[in-house]
Each structure stands twice: as C-alpha cells, then as structure tokens.
Short mmCIF file of C-alpha atoms in Angstrom, two decimals:
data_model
loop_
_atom_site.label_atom_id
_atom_site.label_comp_id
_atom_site.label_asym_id
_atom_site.label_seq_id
_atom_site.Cartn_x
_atom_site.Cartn_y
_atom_site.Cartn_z
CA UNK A 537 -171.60 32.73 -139.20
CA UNK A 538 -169.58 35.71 -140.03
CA UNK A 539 -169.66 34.44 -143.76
CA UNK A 540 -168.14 31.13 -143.41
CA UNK A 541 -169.47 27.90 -144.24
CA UNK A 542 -170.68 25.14 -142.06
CA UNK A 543 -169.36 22.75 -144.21
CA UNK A 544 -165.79 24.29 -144.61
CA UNK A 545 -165.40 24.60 -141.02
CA UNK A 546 -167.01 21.74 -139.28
CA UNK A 547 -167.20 19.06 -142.02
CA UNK A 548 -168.05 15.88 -139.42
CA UNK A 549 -171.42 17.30 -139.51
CA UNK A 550 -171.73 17.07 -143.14
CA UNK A 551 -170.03 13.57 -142.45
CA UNK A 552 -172.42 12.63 -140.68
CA UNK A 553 -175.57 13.56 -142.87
CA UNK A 554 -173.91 11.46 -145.85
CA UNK A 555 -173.08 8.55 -143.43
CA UNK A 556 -177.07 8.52 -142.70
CA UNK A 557 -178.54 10.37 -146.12
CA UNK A 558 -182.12 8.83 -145.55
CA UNK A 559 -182.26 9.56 -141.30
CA UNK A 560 -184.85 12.80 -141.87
CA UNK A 561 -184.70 14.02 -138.26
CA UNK A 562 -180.57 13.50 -138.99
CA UNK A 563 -181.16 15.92 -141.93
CA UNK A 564 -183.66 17.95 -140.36
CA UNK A 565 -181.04 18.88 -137.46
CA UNK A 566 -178.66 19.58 -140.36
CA UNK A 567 -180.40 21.99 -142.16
CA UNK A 568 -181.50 24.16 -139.08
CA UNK A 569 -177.77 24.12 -137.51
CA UNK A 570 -176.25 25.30 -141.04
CA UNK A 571 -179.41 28.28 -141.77
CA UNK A 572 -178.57 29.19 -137.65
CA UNK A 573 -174.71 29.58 -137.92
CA UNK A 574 -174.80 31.03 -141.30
CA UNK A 575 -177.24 33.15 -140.52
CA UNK A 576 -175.79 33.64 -137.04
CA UNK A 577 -179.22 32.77 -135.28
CA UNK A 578 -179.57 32.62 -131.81
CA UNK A 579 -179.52 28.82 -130.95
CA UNK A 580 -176.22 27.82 -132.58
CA UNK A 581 -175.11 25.96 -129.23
CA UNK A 582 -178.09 24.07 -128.76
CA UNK A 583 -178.50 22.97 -132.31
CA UNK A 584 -174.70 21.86 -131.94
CA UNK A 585 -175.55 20.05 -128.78
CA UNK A 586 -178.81 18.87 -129.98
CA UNK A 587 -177.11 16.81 -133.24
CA UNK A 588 -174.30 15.77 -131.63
CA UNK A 589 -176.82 13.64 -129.11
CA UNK A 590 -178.54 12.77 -132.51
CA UNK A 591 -175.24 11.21 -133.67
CA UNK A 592 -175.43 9.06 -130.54
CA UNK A 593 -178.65 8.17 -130.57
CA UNK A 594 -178.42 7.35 -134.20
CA UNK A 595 -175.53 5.12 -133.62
CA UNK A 596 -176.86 3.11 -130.41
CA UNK A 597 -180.05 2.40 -132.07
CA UNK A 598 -178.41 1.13 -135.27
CA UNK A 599 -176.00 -1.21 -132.92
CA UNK A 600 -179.02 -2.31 -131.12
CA UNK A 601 -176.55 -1.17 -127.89
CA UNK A 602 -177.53 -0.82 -124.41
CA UNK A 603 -178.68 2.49 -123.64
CA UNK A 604 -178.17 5.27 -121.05
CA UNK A 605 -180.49 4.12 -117.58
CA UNK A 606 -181.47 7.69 -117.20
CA UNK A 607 -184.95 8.69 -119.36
CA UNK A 608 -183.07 12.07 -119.89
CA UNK A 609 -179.82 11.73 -119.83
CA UNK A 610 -176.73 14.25 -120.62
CA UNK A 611 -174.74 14.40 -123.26
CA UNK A 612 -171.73 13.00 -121.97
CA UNK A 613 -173.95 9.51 -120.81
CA UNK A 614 -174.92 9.72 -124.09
CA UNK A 615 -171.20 9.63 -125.47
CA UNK A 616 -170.07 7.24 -122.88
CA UNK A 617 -172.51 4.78 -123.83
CA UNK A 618 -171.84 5.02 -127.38
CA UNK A 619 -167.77 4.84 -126.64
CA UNK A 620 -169.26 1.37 -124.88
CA UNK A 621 -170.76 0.25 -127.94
CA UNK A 622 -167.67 0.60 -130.51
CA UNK A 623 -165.47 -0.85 -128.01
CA UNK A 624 -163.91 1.99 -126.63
CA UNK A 625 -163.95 2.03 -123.29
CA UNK A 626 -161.01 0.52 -121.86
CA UNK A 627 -159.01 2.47 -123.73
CA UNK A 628 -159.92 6.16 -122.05
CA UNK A 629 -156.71 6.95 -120.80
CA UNK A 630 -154.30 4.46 -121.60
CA UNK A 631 -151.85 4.80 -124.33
CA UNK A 632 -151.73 7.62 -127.18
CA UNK A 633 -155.34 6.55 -128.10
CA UNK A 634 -156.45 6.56 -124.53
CA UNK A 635 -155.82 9.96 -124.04
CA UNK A 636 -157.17 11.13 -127.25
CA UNK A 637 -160.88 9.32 -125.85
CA UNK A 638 -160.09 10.70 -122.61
CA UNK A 639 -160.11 14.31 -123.95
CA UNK A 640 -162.73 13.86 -126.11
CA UNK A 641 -164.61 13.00 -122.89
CA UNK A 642 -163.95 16.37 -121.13
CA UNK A 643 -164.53 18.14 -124.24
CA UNK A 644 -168.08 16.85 -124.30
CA UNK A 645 -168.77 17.39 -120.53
CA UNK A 646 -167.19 21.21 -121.40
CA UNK A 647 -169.67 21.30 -124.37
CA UNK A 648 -172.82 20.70 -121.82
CA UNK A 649 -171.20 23.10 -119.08
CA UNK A 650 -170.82 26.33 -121.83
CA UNK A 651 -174.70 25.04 -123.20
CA UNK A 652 -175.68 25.63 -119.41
CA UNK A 653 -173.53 28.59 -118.99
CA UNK A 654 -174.00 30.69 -122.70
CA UNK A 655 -177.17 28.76 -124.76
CA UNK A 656 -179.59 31.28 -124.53
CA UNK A 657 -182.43 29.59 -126.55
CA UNK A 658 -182.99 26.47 -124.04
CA UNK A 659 -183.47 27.51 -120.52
CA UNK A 660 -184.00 31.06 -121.31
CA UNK A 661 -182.48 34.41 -120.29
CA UNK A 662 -182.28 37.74 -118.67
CA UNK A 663 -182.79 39.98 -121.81
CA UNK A 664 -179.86 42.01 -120.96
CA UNK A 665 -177.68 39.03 -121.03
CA UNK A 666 -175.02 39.72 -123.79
CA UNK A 667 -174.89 37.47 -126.34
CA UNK A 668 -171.74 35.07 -126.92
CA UNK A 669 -169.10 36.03 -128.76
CA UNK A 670 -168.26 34.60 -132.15
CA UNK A 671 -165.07 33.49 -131.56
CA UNK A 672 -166.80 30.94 -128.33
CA UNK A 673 -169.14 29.85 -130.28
CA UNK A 674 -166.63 28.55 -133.02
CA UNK A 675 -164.77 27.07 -130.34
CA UNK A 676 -168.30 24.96 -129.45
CA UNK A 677 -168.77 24.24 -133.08
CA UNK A 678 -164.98 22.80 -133.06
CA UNK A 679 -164.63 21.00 -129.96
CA UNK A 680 -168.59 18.98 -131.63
CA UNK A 681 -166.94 18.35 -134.73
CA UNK A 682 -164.06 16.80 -133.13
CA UNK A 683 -166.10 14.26 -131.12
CA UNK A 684 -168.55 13.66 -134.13
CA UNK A 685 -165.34 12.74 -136.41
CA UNK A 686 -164.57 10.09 -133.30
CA UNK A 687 -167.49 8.51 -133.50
CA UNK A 688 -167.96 8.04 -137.37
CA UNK A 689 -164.35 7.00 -137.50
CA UNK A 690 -165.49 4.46 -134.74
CA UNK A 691 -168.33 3.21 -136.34
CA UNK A 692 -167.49 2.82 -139.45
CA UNK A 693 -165.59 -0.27 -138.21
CA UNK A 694 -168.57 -2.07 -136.44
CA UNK A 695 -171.28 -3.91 -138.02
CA UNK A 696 -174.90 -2.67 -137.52
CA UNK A 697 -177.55 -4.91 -135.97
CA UNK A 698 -179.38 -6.37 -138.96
CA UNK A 699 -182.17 -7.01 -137.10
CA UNK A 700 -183.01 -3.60 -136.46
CA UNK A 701 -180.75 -1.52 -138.85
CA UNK A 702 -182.16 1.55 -140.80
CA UNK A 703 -179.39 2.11 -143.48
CA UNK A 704 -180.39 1.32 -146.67
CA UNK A 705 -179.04 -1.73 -148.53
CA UNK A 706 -176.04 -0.38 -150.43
CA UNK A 707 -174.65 -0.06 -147.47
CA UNK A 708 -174.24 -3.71 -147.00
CA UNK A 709 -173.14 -4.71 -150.47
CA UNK A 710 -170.24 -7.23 -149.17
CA UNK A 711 -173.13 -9.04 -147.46
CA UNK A 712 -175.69 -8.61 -150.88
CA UNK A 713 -172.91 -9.96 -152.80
CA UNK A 714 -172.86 -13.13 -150.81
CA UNK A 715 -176.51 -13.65 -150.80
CA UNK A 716 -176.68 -12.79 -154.65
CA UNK A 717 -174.09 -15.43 -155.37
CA UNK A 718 -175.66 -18.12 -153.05
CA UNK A 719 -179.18 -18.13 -153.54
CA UNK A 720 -181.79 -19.51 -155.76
CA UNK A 721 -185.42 -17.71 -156.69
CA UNK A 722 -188.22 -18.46 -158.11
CA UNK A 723 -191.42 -16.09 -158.49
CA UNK A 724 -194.41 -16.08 -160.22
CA UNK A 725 -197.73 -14.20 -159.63
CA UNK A 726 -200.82 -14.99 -157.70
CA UNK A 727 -203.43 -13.11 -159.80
CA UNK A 728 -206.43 -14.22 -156.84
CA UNK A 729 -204.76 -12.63 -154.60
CA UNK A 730 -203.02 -9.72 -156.58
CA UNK A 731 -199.11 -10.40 -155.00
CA UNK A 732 -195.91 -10.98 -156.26
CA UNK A 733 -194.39 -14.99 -154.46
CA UNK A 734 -190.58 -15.06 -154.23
CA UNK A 735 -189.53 -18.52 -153.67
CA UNK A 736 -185.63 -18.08 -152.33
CA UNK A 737 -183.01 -20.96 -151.73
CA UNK A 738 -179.59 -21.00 -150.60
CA UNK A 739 -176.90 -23.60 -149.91
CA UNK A 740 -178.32 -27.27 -149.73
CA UNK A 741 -181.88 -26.19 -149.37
CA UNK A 742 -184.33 -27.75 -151.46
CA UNK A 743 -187.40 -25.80 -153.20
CA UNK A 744 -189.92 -27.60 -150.24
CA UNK A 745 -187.38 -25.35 -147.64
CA UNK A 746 -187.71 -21.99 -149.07
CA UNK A 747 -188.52 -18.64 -148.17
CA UNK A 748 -191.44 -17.39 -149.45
CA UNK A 749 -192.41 -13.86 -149.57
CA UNK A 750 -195.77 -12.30 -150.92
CA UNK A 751 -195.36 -9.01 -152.05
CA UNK A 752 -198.02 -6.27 -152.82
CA UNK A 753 -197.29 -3.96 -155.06
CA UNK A 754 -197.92 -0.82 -152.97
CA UNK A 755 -195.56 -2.38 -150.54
CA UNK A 756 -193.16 -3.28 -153.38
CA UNK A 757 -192.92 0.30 -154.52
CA UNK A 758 -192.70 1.59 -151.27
CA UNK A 759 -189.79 0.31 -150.33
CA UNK A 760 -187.94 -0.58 -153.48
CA UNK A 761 -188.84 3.07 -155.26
CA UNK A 762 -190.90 5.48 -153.53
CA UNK A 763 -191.20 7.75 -155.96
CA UNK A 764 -192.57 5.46 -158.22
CA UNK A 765 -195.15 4.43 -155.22
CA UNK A 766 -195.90 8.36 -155.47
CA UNK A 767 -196.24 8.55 -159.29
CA UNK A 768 -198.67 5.27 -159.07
CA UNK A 769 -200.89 7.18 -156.63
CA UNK A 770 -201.06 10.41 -159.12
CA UNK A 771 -202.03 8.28 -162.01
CA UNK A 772 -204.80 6.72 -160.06
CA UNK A 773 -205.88 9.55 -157.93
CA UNK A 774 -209.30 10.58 -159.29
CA UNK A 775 -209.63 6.87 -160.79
CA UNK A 776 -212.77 4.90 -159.82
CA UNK A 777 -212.25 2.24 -157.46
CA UNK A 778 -212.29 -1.51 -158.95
CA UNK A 779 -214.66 -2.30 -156.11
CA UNK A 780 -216.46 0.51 -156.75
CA UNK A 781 -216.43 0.10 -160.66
CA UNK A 782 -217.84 -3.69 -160.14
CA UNK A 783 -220.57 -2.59 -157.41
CA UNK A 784 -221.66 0.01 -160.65
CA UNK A 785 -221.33 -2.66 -163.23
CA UNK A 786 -223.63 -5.17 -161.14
CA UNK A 787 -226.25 -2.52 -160.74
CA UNK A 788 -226.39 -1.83 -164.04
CA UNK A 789 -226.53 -5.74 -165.11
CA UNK A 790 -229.20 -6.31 -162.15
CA UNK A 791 -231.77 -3.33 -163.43
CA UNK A 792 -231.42 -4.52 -167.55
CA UNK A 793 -232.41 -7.89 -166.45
CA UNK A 794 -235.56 -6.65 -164.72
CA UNK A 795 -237.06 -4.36 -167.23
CA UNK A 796 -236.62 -1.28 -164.21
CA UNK A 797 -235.50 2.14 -165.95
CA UNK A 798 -233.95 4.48 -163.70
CA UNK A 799 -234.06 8.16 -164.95
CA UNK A 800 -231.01 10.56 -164.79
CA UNK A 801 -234.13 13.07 -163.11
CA UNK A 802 -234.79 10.95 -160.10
CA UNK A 803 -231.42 8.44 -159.23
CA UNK A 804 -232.57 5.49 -157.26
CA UNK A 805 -229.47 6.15 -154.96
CA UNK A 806 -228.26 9.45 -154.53
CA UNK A 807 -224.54 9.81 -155.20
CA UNK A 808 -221.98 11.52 -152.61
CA UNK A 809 -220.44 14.51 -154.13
CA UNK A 810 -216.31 13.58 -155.00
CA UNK A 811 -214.31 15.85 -153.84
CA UNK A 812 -211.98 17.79 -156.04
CA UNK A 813 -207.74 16.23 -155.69
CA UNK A 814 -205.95 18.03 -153.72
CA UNK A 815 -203.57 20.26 -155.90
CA UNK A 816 -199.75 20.91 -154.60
CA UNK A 817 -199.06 23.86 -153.75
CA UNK A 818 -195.91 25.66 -155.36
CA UNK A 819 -192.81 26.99 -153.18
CA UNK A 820 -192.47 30.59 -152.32
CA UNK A 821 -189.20 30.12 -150.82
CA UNK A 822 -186.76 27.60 -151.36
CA UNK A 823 -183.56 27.56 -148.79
CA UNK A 824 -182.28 23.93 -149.35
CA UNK A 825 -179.85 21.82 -150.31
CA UNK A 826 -179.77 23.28 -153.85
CA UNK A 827 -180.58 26.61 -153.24
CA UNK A 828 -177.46 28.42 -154.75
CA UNK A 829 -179.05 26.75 -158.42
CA UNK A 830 -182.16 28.67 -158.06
CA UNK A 831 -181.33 31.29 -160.34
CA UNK A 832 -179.01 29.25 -162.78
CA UNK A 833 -182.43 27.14 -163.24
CA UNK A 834 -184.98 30.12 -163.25
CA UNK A 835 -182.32 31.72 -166.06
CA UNK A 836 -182.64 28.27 -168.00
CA UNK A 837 -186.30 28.02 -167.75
CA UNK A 838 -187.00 32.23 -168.79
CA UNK A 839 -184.32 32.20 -171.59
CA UNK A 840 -183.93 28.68 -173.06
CA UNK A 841 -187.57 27.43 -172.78
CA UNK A 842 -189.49 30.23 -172.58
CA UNK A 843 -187.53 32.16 -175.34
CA UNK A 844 -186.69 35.03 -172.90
CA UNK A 845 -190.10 35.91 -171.53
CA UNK A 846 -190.08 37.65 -168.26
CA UNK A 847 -194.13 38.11 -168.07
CA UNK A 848 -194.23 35.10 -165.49
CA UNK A 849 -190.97 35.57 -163.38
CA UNK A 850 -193.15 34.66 -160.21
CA UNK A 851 -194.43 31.85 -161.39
CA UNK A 852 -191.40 30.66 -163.00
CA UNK A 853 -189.75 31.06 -159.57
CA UNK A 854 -191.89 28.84 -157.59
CA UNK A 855 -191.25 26.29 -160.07
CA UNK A 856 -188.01 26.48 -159.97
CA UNK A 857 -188.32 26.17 -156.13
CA UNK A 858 -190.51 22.90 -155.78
CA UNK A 859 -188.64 21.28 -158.33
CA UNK A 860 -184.86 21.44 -156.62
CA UNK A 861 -186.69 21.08 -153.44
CA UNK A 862 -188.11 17.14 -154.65
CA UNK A 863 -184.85 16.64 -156.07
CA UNK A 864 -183.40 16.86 -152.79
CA UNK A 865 -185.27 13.14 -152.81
CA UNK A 866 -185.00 11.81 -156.12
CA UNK A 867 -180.91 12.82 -156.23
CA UNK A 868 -180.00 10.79 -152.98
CA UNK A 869 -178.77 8.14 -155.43
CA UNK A 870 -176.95 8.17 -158.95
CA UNK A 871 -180.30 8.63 -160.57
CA UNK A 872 -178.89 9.37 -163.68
CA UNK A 873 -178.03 6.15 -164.15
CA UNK A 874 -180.55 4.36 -163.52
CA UNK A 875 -183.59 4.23 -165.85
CA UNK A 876 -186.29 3.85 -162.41
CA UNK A 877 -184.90 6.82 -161.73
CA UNK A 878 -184.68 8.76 -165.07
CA UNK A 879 -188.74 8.18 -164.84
CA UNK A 880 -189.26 9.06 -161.73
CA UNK A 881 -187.40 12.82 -162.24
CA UNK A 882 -189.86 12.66 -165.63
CA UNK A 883 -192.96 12.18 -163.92
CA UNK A 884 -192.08 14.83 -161.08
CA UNK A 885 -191.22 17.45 -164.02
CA UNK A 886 -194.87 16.50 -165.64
CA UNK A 887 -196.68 17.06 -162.77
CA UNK A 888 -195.03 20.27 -161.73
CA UNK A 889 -195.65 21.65 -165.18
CA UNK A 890 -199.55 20.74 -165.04
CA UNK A 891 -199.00 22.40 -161.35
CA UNK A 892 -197.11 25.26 -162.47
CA UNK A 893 -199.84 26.47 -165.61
CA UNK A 894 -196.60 28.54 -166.68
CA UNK A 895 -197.51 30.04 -170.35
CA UNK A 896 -195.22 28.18 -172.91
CA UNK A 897 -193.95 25.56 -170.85
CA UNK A 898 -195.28 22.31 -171.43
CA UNK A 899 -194.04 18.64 -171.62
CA UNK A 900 -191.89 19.38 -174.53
CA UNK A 901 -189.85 21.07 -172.03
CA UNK A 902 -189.22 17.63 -169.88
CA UNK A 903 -186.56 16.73 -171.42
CA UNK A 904 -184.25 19.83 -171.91
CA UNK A 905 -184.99 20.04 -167.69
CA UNK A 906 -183.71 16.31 -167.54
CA UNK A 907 -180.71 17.20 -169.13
CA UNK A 908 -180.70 20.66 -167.00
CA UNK A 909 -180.81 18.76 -164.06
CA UNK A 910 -178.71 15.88 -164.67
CA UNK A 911 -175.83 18.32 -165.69
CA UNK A 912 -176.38 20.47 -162.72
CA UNK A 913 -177.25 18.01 -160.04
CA UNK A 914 -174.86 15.44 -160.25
CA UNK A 915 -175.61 12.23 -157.50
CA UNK A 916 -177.26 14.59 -156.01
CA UNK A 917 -174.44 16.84 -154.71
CA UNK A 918 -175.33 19.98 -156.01
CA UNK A 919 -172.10 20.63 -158.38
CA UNK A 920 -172.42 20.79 -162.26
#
C-alpha cells in the first residue's frame, strides 16, 4: 500500500510463512494479504484478521492444544487459547512480561472492534461509506504483526505434538539425529508383492522386535519427493497398464493355441477409444513469489537461447511464467544441492519445453536454464 512492502513493514507475516513453508492455506493467506495491501485492495483488514486466526489455528493444531468451546469463536478466544498452550497465561499482567501479554491482549480485542467498525469486505456496507484511511489501516497491519511476532517467539520454544505434527522433518533434526545414531535397519524387497520392508531396531531390541514397514513406491515418492512422484506419473501416463498388457498377452497366447484368426476388419472385442493426456496449460499471468524475475528470465531465454529472436515473445512469456511459478515448489529446499532435486528441476524444464513448442528451444537448452535458475533462485528465496 502506498508503495511499500509487506515484507519491509510487517515482517512477522513473512515470519510466519517461513516458520510453516509447506502449510498451503498459510501461504495462500499470504499471497492474497501482500497482492491486497500492495495493491491497496479493499479487504486489507480482514485478510490481516483472517491470518492472524490462521497463525492460531496453525499453532493449536500443531500442539495438539485444547481448543476454543465456541464453533465460531473471536479472535481474541482464539489468542487466549493459544497464550494457554505456550504457557502464557499466568503471566498476563504480572511483571514486565505480564504487561507486555496483557497489551497484546487488548490490542487483539482492538483489532476485532476496528474489523467490526472499518472492514468493509466482511459484513458489507453502505456504498457511501468512506473508505479507511491509510494511515488506520497501517496501524491494523502493526498492532497484527506485533501479536504474530509473540506467538512465533512463543512457539518456537515448545515442542509440537508428534503425533499429529505437520512440519516437515528438518524441523526435528535434534530428534533425527538421535534416532539415526540409535537404530539398526535392515530392508530388502518383496518382489510378490511389489514393496519396499524396512526392518528398524533400536537400543536392546533384537531383529524378532522390530518395526517393520512396507513401503509402495507411489507412497514412497509421495512423501519422500513429490516431484519425483509427479515425474513418475508423466513417464507412465499414456503407458499400457501391466494388467492390461498381461490380459492382451493371454489373449493373444489363448487364440495361437486354437488355430482362431481374428482379423484387424472385424475385432472380436471392440476396443474403448483412449483418450488423448491431458496437456498443461501455460501461464498467462504470473504474480508470485518470483515474479520480479519474469523479465530477467524472458531476457535470458529471447537473447541467450534463442539468439535474440523476438518472433515468439508470447509464447516465451508464458514459459517463463509456469516455470517460476513450479519453482515456487521445487525451491522450498536447497535444491541445488541435492542431486533428487537437480532432476526433479530437469524433468519440470523438459516437460515445459515439449509444453511450450517454442521455435529453437529444445532440451539442449535444460541445462543453461538449470544454471539460470540455480543462480537466480537461490534456496528458493528469490535473490541471485
């Protein structure tokens, strides 16, 4: 709003994005609250109220804490139960600290009174209504970011429920460590049943007393690289079924063993028409994470690979769209160093190129992108 940053101004919220980088409805929330204040759109106060009752949500669930008794409860139940949960309630008032809680309190029960008062997305309003001023809805913007910095500085002292955490497993590398150190495994594969066993031991248990785990490989690569699960589905998509394959095979054994011809003219079993794959679609528009490298990549694509072309600018912009937009997925981590991921970014930039049908671009160009990319998108935060 009024060409300042979200991020310069309010950084908890960004804060809070990296704390959670694979919560989508987390990032979701982000993305519209930056493109409304930036933008100055309409529902800046509700999308401020909205993920700051995300954060708490976010932060009960992953504490497995008791929640508000109310099925729609305010935000300030919402913070009061989540002040419960990191052990902060007894001190709203007493001491230094106290009083720092206590205000944060009345700032959030101010927040929901100014929603009521000014939001004029939520409830609706008299069209006449004037519109709040800038300089109030900074002061909204402020008095959320100061509560949101509370709670992550809260949290980041407490211990998730393992049970029913969501975070992904870096985030418990003290705890990895210990199991890495202590444990035993074993693993071989069951080729009957197609599945990868993990035997694993720890301490004084014997082999008879392990765990054993049967693994799948979709559900391998879904959880331990989903791109990969994604390139595994392009390379077979269009591929015959085994099943299928074997029902075709047996047919064909069964009719040379009894002498029956069956013409191509008249099938004995009229086949269903397959239906064409699906292609992706290309991105007109791009307004995400990377957007400011739009043009440094459609400048890298027109004048380095293309030898300074313009005939296909269009084209060559969608491109460049879709592919920042998947990195916003494949950059979460340090995929540059990590060979998984090196593949993964390959395989995206193959596809897009088949996608993409751009004259003079082909798979040649994969890896001057990779190094494009890996200069320009660095762990995936956006600064070459």
């Amino acid at each position: 709003m009024s060409g300042n940053r979200l991020d310069d101004i309010a950084p908890a919220f960004r804060a809070a994005v990296e704390r959670w980088p694979d919560a989508p409805n987390l990032q979701q929330h982000y993305r519209d609250l930056a493109r409304a204040w930036e933008g100055e759109g309409s529902s800046v106060i509700e999308l401020i109220k909205s993920f700051l009752e995300c954060v708490c949500w976010t932060v009960l669930n992953e504490l497995d804490a008791p929640k508000p008794d109310s099925s729609t409860p305010t935000t300030s139940e919402l913070l009061s139960c989540v002040l419960d949960a990191l052990g902060l309630r007894n001190q709203r008032g007493v001491g230094p600290l106290g009083k720092v809680i206590s205000g944060h309190n009345k700032l959030v029960e101010g927040l929901n009174e100014l929603r009521n008062q000014d939001g004029s997305v939520a409830h609706g309003r008299d069209g006449f209504v004037d519109a709040i001023a800038n300089r109030h809805m900074r002061v909204y913007l402020l008095s959320a970011d100061s509560v949101i910095a509370l709670i992550l500085s809260a949290y980041d002292g407490r211990e998730p429920n393992l049970r029913t955490n969501r975070e992904p497993p870096e985030r418990f590398r003290h705890l990895n460590e210990r199991i890495d150190a202590g444990c035993t495994l074993d693993a071989e594969v069951d080729l009957e049943d197609g599945v990868l066993v993990v035997r694993i031991w720890a301490g004084t248990q014997t082999q008879e007393e392990a765990i054993e785990l049967r693994v799948p490989p979709s559900e391998l690569l879904y959880h331990l690289d989903r791109q990969a699960y994604i390139s595994v589905l392009d390379v077979l998509q269009g591929a015959m079924p085994a099943e299928e394959e074997e029902r075709t095979e047996l047919v064909e054994e069964e009719a040379g063993e009894s002498g029956e011809f069956v013409s191509e003219e008249e099938p004995a079993v009229p086949s269903e028409p397959v239906a064409e794959p699906v292609r992706q679609q290309l991105l007109d528009d791009y307004q995400g994470r990377f957007r400011e490298k739009v043009h440094l990549l459609y400048e890298f694509v027109v004048h380095r690979l293309l030898g300074g072309r313009g005939d296909q600018k269009e084209q060559v912009h969608r491109f460049a769209n879709t592919l920042l937009d998947e990195m916003e997925d494949l950059a979460v981590v340090d995929w540059s160093r990590r060979e998984s991921k090196r593949a993964a970014v390959r395989v995206t930039l193959k596809r897009l190129i088949q996608i993409a049908a751009i004259d003079g671009l082909d798979e040649e160009a994969i890896e001057p992108l990779l190094d494009w990319l890996r200069r320009e998108i660095e762990n995936g935060n956006g600064h070459g």
